[in-house]
Short mmCIF file of C-alpha atoms in Angstrom, two decimals:
data_model
loop_
_atom_site.label_atom_id
_atom_site.label_comp_id
_atom_site.label_asym_id
_atom_site.label_seq_id
_atom_site.Cartn_x
_atom_site.Cartn_y
_atom_site.Cartn_z
CA MET A 29 -3.23 3.28 -5.59
CA SER A 30 -6.04 5.76 -5.06
CA VAL A 31 -9.23 4.59 -3.37
CA PHE A 32 -11.70 4.09 -6.21
CA THR A 33 -13.65 1.33 -4.45
CA ARG A 34 -14.87 1.69 -0.89
CA ILE A 35 -15.06 -1.52 1.13
CA GLU A 36 -16.78 -2.19 4.43
CA GLU A 37 -15.25 -3.82 7.48
CA ALA A 38 -17.58 -6.83 7.40
CA GLU A 39 -16.84 -7.71 3.77
CA LEU A 40 -13.09 -7.35 4.30
CA ALA A 41 -13.24 -9.55 7.41
CA ALA A 42 -15.11 -12.19 5.39
CA PHE A 43 -12.55 -11.96 2.57
CA LEU A 44 -9.68 -12.52 4.99
CA THR A 45 -11.14 -15.82 6.17
CA GLY A 46 -9.83 -17.27 2.92
CA TYR A 47 -6.23 -16.45 3.84
CA PRO A 48 -3.90 -17.69 6.61
CA VAL A 49 -3.58 -14.22 8.13
CA GLY A 50 -5.71 -14.32 11.27
CA THR A 51 -8.57 -11.91 11.88
CA LEU A 52 -8.97 -8.27 10.96
CA ARG A 53 -7.82 -5.59 13.37
CA SER A 54 -7.93 -2.43 11.26
CA PHE A 55 -7.64 -1.11 7.72
CA ALA A 56 -7.14 2.26 6.01
CA GLY A 57 -7.13 3.50 2.42
CA ILE A 58 -3.87 4.48 0.72
CA GLU A 59 -4.22 7.79 -1.10
CA SER A 60 -1.08 7.92 -3.27
CA GLY A 61 -0.92 6.60 -6.82
CA ILE A 62 -3.46 6.49 -9.63
CA GLU A 63 -4.14 2.96 -10.87
CA ASN A 64 -5.71 0.63 -8.28
CA THR A 65 -7.51 0.73 -4.93
CA ASN A 66 -5.16 -0.06 -2.03
CA TYR A 67 -5.61 -0.47 1.71
CA PHE A 68 -3.26 -1.09 4.58
CA VAL A 69 -4.63 -4.09 6.47
CA SER A 70 -3.65 -5.11 10.01
CA THR A 71 -4.58 -8.57 11.30
CA THR A 72 -3.79 -10.69 14.32
CA GLU A 73 -1.00 -12.34 12.28
CA GLY A 74 0.68 -9.36 10.65
CA GLU A 75 0.57 -6.34 8.36
CA TYR A 76 -0.48 -6.46 4.72
CA VAL A 77 -1.45 -4.39 1.70
CA LEU A 78 -4.72 -5.22 -0.03
CA THR A 79 -5.11 -4.27 -3.70
CA LEU A 80 -8.37 -4.20 -5.63
CA PHE A 81 -7.57 -4.09 -9.33
CA GLU A 82 -9.41 -1.33 -11.16
CA ARG A 83 -7.87 -1.30 -14.63
CA VAL A 84 -5.59 -4.33 -14.72
CA ASP A 85 -6.61 -7.04 -17.16
CA PRO A 86 -7.56 -10.07 -15.02
CA ALA A 87 -5.64 -12.27 -17.44
CA ASP A 88 -2.43 -10.43 -16.50
CA LEU A 89 -2.73 -10.80 -12.72
CA PRO A 90 -1.15 -14.26 -12.45
CA PHE A 91 1.90 -12.92 -14.31
CA PHE A 92 2.29 -9.93 -11.98
CA LEU A 93 1.78 -11.83 -8.75
CA ASN A 94 3.86 -14.84 -9.67
CA LEU A 95 6.65 -12.50 -10.80
CA THR A 96 6.58 -10.65 -7.48
CA ALA A 97 6.70 -13.95 -5.58
CA PHE A 98 9.54 -15.22 -7.78
CA LEU A 99 11.64 -12.09 -7.26
CA ALA A 100 10.99 -12.08 -3.50
CA GLU A 101 12.21 -15.67 -3.42
CA HIS A 102 15.37 -14.63 -5.32
CA ALA A 103 16.58 -11.99 -2.87
CA ILE A 104 14.89 -8.97 -4.47
CA PRO A 105 13.13 -6.96 -1.72
CA CYS A 106 9.55 -7.36 -2.97
CA ALA A 107 6.21 -7.77 -1.20
CA HIS A 108 5.48 -11.48 -1.43
CA PRO A 109 1.78 -12.15 -2.19
CA VAL A 110 -0.22 -14.38 0.13
CA ARG A 111 -1.84 -17.52 -1.24
CA GLY A 112 -5.48 -18.07 -0.45
CA ALA A 113 -6.96 -21.33 0.78
CA ASP A 114 -7.47 -22.33 -2.86
CA GLY A 115 -3.73 -21.95 -3.54
CA ALA A 116 -4.18 -18.86 -5.73
CA TYR A 117 -2.76 -15.38 -5.23
CA VAL A 118 -5.87 -13.73 -6.70
CA GLY A 119 -9.21 -13.53 -4.90
CA THR A 120 -12.45 -11.57 -5.31
CA LEU A 121 -13.64 -8.72 -3.10
CA HIS A 122 -16.50 -6.29 -3.75
CA GLY A 123 -16.93 -7.81 -7.19
CA LYS A 124 -13.33 -7.09 -8.17
CA GLN A 125 -10.21 -9.18 -8.31
CA ALA A 126 -7.97 -8.59 -5.32
CA ALA A 127 -4.65 -9.64 -3.84
CA LEU A 128 -3.12 -9.51 -0.39
CA VAL A 129 0.64 -8.99 -0.09
CA MET A 130 3.07 -8.72 2.79
CA ARG A 131 3.58 -5.13 3.88
CA LEU A 132 7.13 -3.83 3.53
CA TYR A 133 8.46 -1.19 5.89
CA GLY A 134 10.40 1.91 5.10
CA ARG A 135 9.52 5.11 3.32
CA SER A 136 9.77 6.54 -0.15
CA VAL A 137 12.26 9.35 -0.69
CA MET A 138 11.51 12.31 -2.91
CA THR A 139 15.05 13.75 -2.84
CA PRO A 140 17.26 10.66 -3.06
CA SER A 141 20.85 10.67 -1.89
CA MET A 142 23.73 9.38 -3.98
CA ALA A 143 23.72 6.23 -1.85
CA GLN A 144 20.00 5.69 -2.44
CA CYS A 145 20.45 6.17 -6.20
CA SER A 146 23.23 3.59 -6.12
CA ALA A 147 21.04 1.20 -4.16
CA ILE A 148 18.18 1.45 -6.65
CA GLY A 149 20.54 1.03 -9.61
CA GLU A 150 22.03 -2.13 -8.13
CA ALA A 151 18.59 -3.51 -7.24
CA LEU A 152 17.27 -2.86 -10.75
CA ALA A 153 20.17 -4.74 -12.31
CA ARG A 154 19.64 -7.65 -9.90
CA LEU A 155 15.95 -7.62 -10.75
CA HIS A 156 16.78 -7.87 -14.45
CA THR A 157 19.29 -10.66 -14.03
CA ALA A 158 17.09 -12.66 -11.63
CA GLY A 159 14.02 -12.08 -13.78
CA ALA A 160 15.79 -13.64 -16.77
CA ALA A 161 14.94 -17.02 -15.23
CA PHE A 162 11.24 -16.20 -14.77
CA THR A 163 9.20 -18.23 -17.24
CA PHE A 164 5.64 -18.17 -15.86
CA GLY A 165 3.18 -17.47 -18.67
CA GLY A 166 5.84 -16.65 -21.26
CA GLU A 167 6.53 -13.11 -22.43
CA ARG A 168 4.14 -10.23 -21.69
CA PRO A 169 4.56 -7.49 -24.35
CA ASN A 170 4.72 -3.92 -23.06
CA PRO A 171 1.13 -2.59 -23.20
CA ARG A 172 2.41 1.01 -23.20
CA GLY A 173 4.93 0.70 -25.98
CA PRO A 174 5.07 2.61 -29.30
CA ARG A 175 1.67 1.38 -30.50
CA TRP A 176 0.06 2.73 -27.32
CA TRP A 177 1.98 6.03 -27.69
CA ARG A 178 0.42 6.59 -31.11
CA ALA A 179 -3.06 5.64 -29.92
CA ALA A 180 -2.79 7.93 -26.89
CA ALA A 181 -1.60 10.81 -29.09
CA GLU A 182 -4.63 10.35 -31.37
CA ARG A 183 -6.95 10.32 -28.37
CA LEU A 184 -5.38 13.51 -27.03
CA ALA A 185 -5.71 15.38 -30.33
CA GLY A 186 -7.71 18.52 -29.69
CA HIS A 187 -6.78 18.61 -26.00
CA LEU A 188 -3.26 19.99 -26.46
CA ASP A 189 -2.19 23.51 -27.35
CA GLY A 190 -0.05 24.19 -30.40
CA GLU A 191 3.34 23.92 -28.68
CA ASP A 192 2.52 20.69 -26.86
CA ALA A 193 1.04 19.20 -30.01
CA ASP A 194 4.19 20.12 -31.94
CA ILE A 195 6.52 18.60 -29.32
CA LEU A 196 4.48 15.41 -29.26
CA ALA A 197 4.38 15.06 -33.04
CA GLU A 198 8.11 15.74 -33.35
CA GLU A 199 9.02 13.20 -30.68
CA LEU A 200 6.79 10.51 -32.18
CA ARG A 201 8.50 11.08 -35.54
CA PHE A 202 11.93 10.87 -33.87
CA GLN A 203 11.14 7.64 -32.00
CA ALA A 204 9.75 6.05 -35.17
CA LEU A 205 13.26 6.25 -36.66
CA TYR A 206 14.61 3.73 -34.16
CA ARG A 207 14.04 0.05 -33.55
CA PHE A 208 16.16 -1.73 -30.96
CA ALA A 209 15.38 -5.38 -31.54
CA ASP A 210 18.96 -6.35 -30.64
CA LEU A 211 18.96 -4.74 -27.20
CA PRO A 212 19.12 -7.17 -24.24
CA ARG A 213 15.63 -7.75 -22.93
CA GLY A 214 13.60 -9.64 -20.38
CA VAL A 215 11.29 -8.87 -17.47
CA ILE A 216 11.20 -5.17 -16.51
CA HIS A 217 9.48 -3.31 -13.68
CA ALA A 218 8.47 -0.46 -16.04
CA ASP A 219 7.45 1.93 -13.24
CA LEU A 220 10.31 2.07 -10.74
CA PHE A 221 9.70 5.62 -9.57
CA ARG A 222 10.75 6.97 -6.20
CA ASP A 223 7.30 6.25 -4.75
CA ASN A 224 7.68 2.59 -5.70
CA ALA A 225 10.77 2.05 -3.55
CA LEU A 226 11.07 2.01 0.23
CA PHE A 227 14.15 2.88 2.28
CA ASP A 228 15.36 2.71 5.85
CA ASP A 229 17.95 5.50 5.72
CA ASP A 230 20.11 4.46 2.74
CA ARG A 231 19.11 0.79 2.85
CA LEU A 232 16.59 -0.29 0.23
CA THR A 233 13.83 -2.26 1.99
CA GLY A 234 11.31 -2.69 -0.78
CA VAL A 235 10.46 -2.46 -4.47
CA ILE A 236 6.69 -2.33 -4.93
CA ASP A 237 3.92 -2.02 -7.53
CA PHE A 238 4.76 -4.45 -10.32
CA TYR A 239 1.48 -3.90 -12.17
CA TYR A 240 3.17 -2.48 -15.27
CA ALA A 241 5.78 -5.26 -15.35
CA CYS A 242 6.27 -6.73 -18.80
CA THR A 243 8.88 -7.98 -21.23
CA ASP A 244 10.90 -5.21 -22.86
CA THR A 245 14.45 -3.91 -23.17
CA TRP A 246 16.31 -3.62 -19.89
CA LEU A 247 17.81 -0.31 -20.99
CA TYR A 248 14.32 1.18 -21.29
CA ASP A 249 13.64 0.19 -17.67
CA LEU A 250 16.91 1.83 -16.63
CA ALA A 251 15.91 4.98 -18.53
CA ILE A 252 12.51 5.12 -16.80
CA THR A 253 14.25 4.87 -13.44
CA VAL A 254 16.94 7.46 -14.17
CA ASN A 255 14.41 9.98 -15.47
CA ASP A 256 12.51 9.91 -12.18
CA TRP A 257 15.37 9.49 -9.72
CA ALA A 258 17.81 11.96 -11.25
CA SER A 259 15.81 14.87 -12.68
CA GLU A 260 15.82 18.41 -11.35
CA ASP A 261 12.58 20.36 -10.96
CA ASP A 262 13.14 21.96 -14.38
CA GLY A 263 13.55 18.54 -15.98
CA GLN A 264 17.29 18.73 -16.45
CA LEU A 265 19.28 15.65 -15.57
CA ASP A 266 21.35 15.65 -12.40
CA PHE A 267 24.37 13.93 -13.91
CA GLN A 268 25.87 13.06 -10.52
CA ARG A 269 22.81 11.18 -9.29
CA ALA A 270 22.26 9.61 -12.70
CA GLY A 271 25.90 8.59 -12.89
CA ALA A 272 25.75 6.95 -9.46
CA LEU A 273 22.63 5.00 -10.40
CA VAL A 274 24.00 3.84 -13.75
CA ALA A 275 27.41 2.95 -12.30
CA ALA A 276 25.78 0.78 -9.63
CA TYR A 277 23.62 -0.89 -12.27
CA GLN A 278 26.70 -1.63 -14.37
CA GLY A 279 28.42 -3.10 -11.35
CA VAL A 280 25.93 -5.97 -11.66
CA ARG A 281 25.15 -5.94 -15.40
CA PRO A 282 27.50 -3.96 -17.66
CA LEU A 283 25.82 -2.30 -20.62
CA THR A 284 26.60 -3.52 -24.11
CA SER A 285 27.96 -1.25 -26.85
CA ILE A 286 24.59 -1.12 -28.61
CA GLU A 287 22.92 -0.11 -25.34
CA ARG A 288 25.38 2.75 -24.90
CA GLY A 289 24.51 4.05 -28.35
CA ALA A 290 20.77 3.75 -27.72
CA TRP A 291 20.86 5.44 -24.32
CA PRO A 292 19.79 9.00 -25.32
CA VAL A 293 16.91 7.68 -27.43
CA LEU A 294 15.59 5.45 -24.64
CA LEU A 295 15.72 8.29 -22.10
CA ARG A 296 13.54 10.32 -24.45
CA ALA A 297 11.23 7.36 -25.06
CA ALA A 298 10.78 6.84 -21.32
CA ALA A 299 9.90 10.53 -20.85
CA LEU A 300 7.45 10.43 -23.74
CA ARG A 301 5.63 7.39 -22.35
CA PHE A 302 4.96 9.01 -18.96
CA TRP A 303 4.08 12.41 -20.41
CA LEU A 304 1.43 10.68 -22.52
CA SER A 305 0.04 8.62 -19.63
CA ARG A 306 -0.24 11.65 -17.36
CA LEU A 307 -1.90 13.70 -20.12
CA THR A 308 -4.38 10.86 -20.60
CA ASP A 309 -5.16 10.72 -16.85
CA LEU A 310 -5.58 14.51 -16.79
CA HIS A 311 -7.92 14.78 -19.76
CA PHE A 312 -9.80 11.52 -19.24
CA PRO A 313 -10.07 11.18 -15.42
CA ARG A 314 -11.92 8.44 -13.57
CA ALA A 315 -14.19 8.94 -10.59
CA GLY A 316 -12.84 7.78 -7.24
CA GLU A 317 -13.34 8.38 -3.53
CA LEU A 318 -9.70 9.47 -3.13
CA THR A 319 -7.84 10.19 -6.34
CA HIS A 320 -4.42 11.55 -7.17
CA THR A 321 -3.62 12.66 -10.71
CA LYS A 322 0.06 13.30 -11.35
CA ASP A 323 1.20 16.46 -13.13
CA PRO A 324 1.99 15.86 -16.85
CA LEU A 325 4.16 19.01 -16.92
CA VAL A 326 6.82 17.11 -14.97
CA PHE A 327 7.45 14.79 -17.90
CA ARG A 328 6.99 17.49 -20.49
CA ARG A 329 9.91 19.27 -18.86
CA ILE A 330 11.93 16.05 -18.67
CA LEU A 331 11.29 15.27 -22.34
CA THR A 332 12.25 18.74 -23.55
CA ALA A 333 15.37 18.63 -21.36
CA ARG A 334 16.43 15.22 -22.75
CA ARG A 335 15.97 16.55 -26.28
CA ARG A 336 18.39 19.39 -25.47
CA GLU A 337 20.80 17.16 -23.55
CA THR A 338 21.20 14.42 -26.16
CA PRO A 339 24.93 15.10 -26.88
CA ARG A 340 25.83 14.95 -23.16
CA LEU A 341 23.75 11.84 -22.53
CA ARG A 342 26.04 9.69 -24.64
CA GLY A 343 28.61 9.77 -21.86
CA LEU A 344 26.24 9.02 -19.00
CA TRP A 345 26.68 5.26 -19.19
CA ARG A 346 30.22 5.88 -17.94
CA GLY A 347 28.93 8.16 -15.20
CA ALA A 348 30.49 11.09 -17.08
CA SER A 349 29.16 14.62 -16.86
#
């Protein structure tokens, strides 16, 4: 969501003629995030977000956009994409594939309340249960699963100091001991961080940025969300916030016994995945007009904390501390 591609007013105005959104009034780049180019776009008919896809495989875009539309149509607060005159959600702007979606209102919260954690837990469970009926394009395997972890670690060899290299090697060995083929699975968001949710006070108004969505275990998606929404600055888990989020999730979709047993491992796996992606962005940056690289130390701290906390984590599915 950084601005990697600069667009001009005339070319955006021409692009919009292919959509039922009126004429351009104004637009401005969105600086947060690291994956795609995004602009707020105001027209005579409404407010939108324009995304130019920088690293997303074009073959995956129909999956992402049809999923977002499907969830929006099934009472999940998502930004419904706008169909062009050709009936497609994907267009071309400045030589890149692009999509226009309805703008959702609200703001992201960096220090979520218990009520906001509960709201996101409930919404995630509803997303999982609604998404079980989504069949467009079949399954999309997680592109940042264990195979990617190993490839990223090899790429980063020589860029990490001894302690970081040791932690990474140890965690990869630990994760290789586990396979959770029997865990419930389906469509997951895979990136439901605080900056990908919008609130009006304690009311959730939007879940955004589905461009990592894929088919994987639902528990892994819950672990990704808990790690971001319920971690202290030192990486330690805030068991109250985590418990509220998990309890609300279970109010919609109770966890199975095998999920409860796998919980500590998946929390560590979720931390490992984002530590690796942030290390990769740090050591192999891309040029952009406005760029924002997130700090990998955040997830290093979370991973080391989850490794220490493993015995306590087994009770978290009950909201225990």
